[in-house]
CSV table of C-alpha atoms in Angstrom, one decimal:
chain,number,residue,atom,x,y,z
W,228,MET,CA,190.0,37.1,258.3
W,229,LYS,CA,187.0,35.1,257.3
W,230,TYR,CA,186.9,32.6,254.4
W,231,ASP,CA,184.2,30.6,252.6
W,232,ALA,CA,185.1,27.0,252.3
W,233,GLU,CA,183.5,24.6,249.9
W,234,VAL,CA,184.2,20.8,250.0
W,235,LYS,CA,183.1,18.8,247.0
W,236,ILE,CA,182.8,15.1,247.8
W,237,SER,CA,182.4,12.5,245.1
W,238,LEU,CA,182.7,8.7,245.1
W,239,LYS,CA,185.9,7.2,243.7
W,240,LYS,CA,185.8,5.6,240.3
W,241,GLY,CA,184.5,2.1,240.4
W,242,MET,CA,182.4,2.6,243.6
W,243,LEU,CA,178.8,1.7,243.2
W,244,ASN,CA,176.4,4.6,243.5
W,245,PRO,CA,172.9,3.2,244.1
W,246,GLU,CA,171.4,6.7,244.5
W,247,ALA,CA,172.6,7.7,241.0
W,248,ALA,CA,171.4,4.4,239.5
W,249,THR,CA,168.0,4.9,241.1
W,250,ILE,CA,167.7,8.4,239.7
W,251,GLN,CA,168.7,7.2,236.2
W,252,ARG,CA,166.1,4.4,236.3
W,253,ALA,CA,163.4,6.8,237.6
W,254,LEU,CA,164.2,9.2,234.8
W,255,ALA,CA,164.0,6.4,232.2
W,256,LEU,CA,160.5,5.5,233.5
W,257,LEU,CA,159.5,9.1,232.8
W,258,LYS,CA,161.0,8.7,229.3
W,259,TYR,CA,164.1,10.8,229.9
W,260,GLN,CA,167.1,8.9,228.6
W,261,VAL,CA,170.3,10.0,230.4
W,262,GLU,CA,173.6,8.3,230.9
W,263,ASN,CA,176.6,8.3,233.3
W,264,THR,CA,174.5,9.7,236.2
W,265,GLU,CA,176.6,10.7,239.2
W,266,THR,CA,175.8,12.4,242.5
W,267,LEU,CA,178.1,14.6,244.5
W,268,GLN,CA,177.8,16.4,247.8
W,269,ILE,CA,178.9,19.9,248.6
W,270,ILE,CA,179.5,21.1,252.2
W,271,LYS,CA,179.9,24.8,252.6
W,272,PHE,CA,180.8,26.8,255.6
W,273,SER,CA,182.6,30.0,256.7
W,274,ILE,CA,185.7,29.8,258.8
W,275,GLU,CA,188.1,32.2,260.5
W,276,GLY,CA,191.8,32.0,259.6
W,277,ASP,CA,195.1,33.9,259.2
W,278,SER,CA,195.7,33.0,255.5
W,279,GLU,CA,194.2,31.0,252.7
W,280,ASP,CA,196.9,28.3,253.0
W,281,ILE,CA,196.3,27.8,256.8
W,282,VAL,CA,192.5,27.6,256.2
W,283,ARG,CA,193.0,25.1,253.4
W,284,GLN,CA,195.1,22.9,255.6
W,285,LYS,CA,192.5,23.0,258.4
W,286,VAL,CA,189.7,22.1,256.0
W,287,ASP,CA,191.8,19.3,254.6
W,288,GLU,CA,192.2,17.9,258.2
W,289,MET,CA,188.4,18.2,258.6
W,290,CYS,CA,187.9,16.2,255.5
W,291,GLN,CA,190.3,13.4,256.6
W,292,LYS,CA,188.9,13.3,260.1
W,293,LEU,CA,185.1,13.7,259.6
W,294,LEU,CA,183.7,15.0,256.3
W,295,CYS,CA,185.0,12.3,253.9
W,296,ASN,CA,185.8,8.6,254.0
W,297,PRO,CA,189.2,8.6,252.2
W,298,VAL,CA,188.7,4.9,251.2
W,299,ILE,CA,185.7,5.6,249.0
W,300,HIS,CA,185.6,9.4,248.5
W,301,ASN,CA,187.5,11.9,246.5
W,302,TYR,CA,187.3,15.5,247.6
W,303,GLU,CA,188.1,19.0,246.3
W,304,ILE,CA,188.5,22.0,248.5
W,305,GLY,CA,187.8,25.5,247.5
W,306,ILE,CA,188.7,28.5,249.7
W,307,THR,CA,187.6,32.0,248.9
W,308,PRO,CA,188.0,35.1,251.0
W,309,GLU,CA,184.7,36.4,252.3
W,310,ASP,CA,183.7,40.0,251.2
V,127,MET,CA,174.7,16.1,220.1
V,128,LYS,CA,175.6,15.1,223.6
V,129,TYR,CA,175.6,17.5,226.6
V,130,ASP,CA,176.7,17.3,230.2
V,131,ALA,CA,174.0,18.4,232.6
V,132,GLU,CA,174.6,19.4,236.1
V,133,VAL,CA,171.8,20.2,238.6
V,134,LYS,CA,172.8,21.9,241.9
V,135,ILE,CA,170.1,21.4,244.5
V,136,SER,CA,170.0,23.5,247.7
V,137,LEU,CA,167.4,24.0,250.4
V,138,LYS,CA,165.5,27.3,250.3
V,139,LYS,CA,166.3,30.0,252.8
V,140,GLY,CA,164.7,29.3,256.1
V,141,MET,CA,164.5,25.5,255.7
V,142,LEU,CA,166.0,23.6,258.5
V,143,ASN,CA,169.1,21.5,257.5
V,144,PRO,CA,169.7,18.9,260.2
V,145,GLU,CA,172.5,17.4,258.2
V,146,ALA,CA,174.4,20.7,258.1
V,147,ALA,CA,173.7,21.3,261.8
V,148,THR,CA,175.1,17.9,262.7
V,149,ILE,CA,178.2,18.5,260.7
V,150,GLN,CA,178.8,21.8,262.3
V,151,ARG,CA,178.3,20.3,265.8
V,152,ALA,CA,180.6,17.4,265.1
V,153,LEU,CA,183.3,19.8,263.8
V,154,ALA,CA,183.0,21.9,267.0
V,155,LEU,CA,183.6,18.7,269.0
V,156,LEU,CA,186.8,18.3,267.1
V,157,LYS,CA,187.7,21.9,267.9
V,158,TYR,CA,187.0,23.3,264.5
V,159,GLN,CA,184.8,26.4,264.7
V,160,VAL,CA,182.9,27.0,261.6
V,161,GLU,CA,179.7,28.9,260.8
V,162,ASN,CA,176.8,29.0,258.3
V,163,THR,CA,177.2,25.4,257.3
V,164,GLU,CA,175.2,24.4,254.3
V,165,THR,CA,174.9,21.2,252.3
V,166,LEU,CA,174.1,20.9,248.6
V,167,GLN,CA,173.6,18.1,246.3
V,168,ILE,CA,174.8,17.9,242.7
V,169,ILE,CA,173.3,15.5,240.1
V,170,LYS,CA,175.3,15.1,236.9
V,171,PHE,CA,174.5,13.1,233.8
V,172,SER,CA,174.9,13.2,230.0
V,173,ILE,CA,172.0,13.6,227.7
V,174,GLU,CA,171.4,13.7,224.0
V,175,GLY,CA,169.7,16.7,222.5
V,176,ASP,CA,169.4,19.0,219.5
V,177,SER,CA,170.5,22.3,221.2
V,178,GLU,CA,171.5,23.6,224.5
V,179,ASP,CA,168.1,25.3,225.0
V,180,ILE,CA,166.1,22.2,224.3
V,181,VAL,CA,168.3,20.2,226.7
V,182,ARG,CA,168.0,22.9,229.4
V,183,GLN,CA,164.2,22.8,229.1
V,184,LYS,CA,164.2,19.0,229.4
V,185,VAL,CA,166.4,19.1,232.5
V,186,ASP,CA,164.2,21.7,234.0
V,187,GLU,CA,161.2,19.4,233.5
V,188,MET,CA,163.2,16.6,235.2
V,189,CYS,CA,163.8,18.9,238.1
V,190,GLN,CA,160.2,19.7,238.4
V,191,LYS,CA,158.9,16.2,238.1
V,192,LEU,CA,161.5,14.2,239.9
V,193,LEU,CA,164.9,15.6,241.0
V,194,CYS,CA,163.7,18.5,243.2
V,195,ASN,CA,160.9,19.3,245.5
V,196,PRO,CA,160.0,22.9,244.4
V,197,VAL,CA,158.4,23.6,247.8
V,198,ILE,CA,161.7,23.3,249.7
V,199,HIS,CA,164.5,23.3,247.1
V,200,ASN,CA,166.2,25.8,244.8
V,201,TYR,CA,168.0,24.4,241.8
V,202,GLU,CA,170.5,25.7,239.3
V,203,ILE,CA,171.0,24.0,235.9
V,204,GLY,CA,174.3,24.0,234.1
V,205,ILE,CA,174.5,22.6,230.5
V,206,THR,CA,177.8,22.2,228.7
V,207,PRO,CA,178.4,20.5,225.3
V,208,GLU,CA,180.4,17.3,225.7
V,209,ASP,CA,183.8,17.2,223.9
């Protein structure tokens, strides 16, 4: 069966995020006052697997090995069966 | 009142996404077969405003002026009142 996987990657609390800081500063220059700017990345793909649990475990392995840096990133995995 | 704004930015259909292609190739090298890999970016911030509609319009302006490139990006805006 095919599943849609979605990995949401964010920086851990306390990590500096220069991208977000730059966005916030640029918005301020355009007279938009915003606070607590954060950026996240989402990686989506479809993957074949026997069950949701097996797929989730596989995607977790991918996160540990390649997609995330566990030292600086938090990640959330979402798995939904494809129609 | 304070609102949490979330802008989800994706590439328009047909745009090449070398980042996603690289991730998919790297996963294949690790023996994970995945398909239709996509990457998206989320920008989150909190913003002061009188109503949800006014805030949404402001964030839309920000997208047009700075956050997105309307030629290549689609974007979705989510506004939720802060607790």
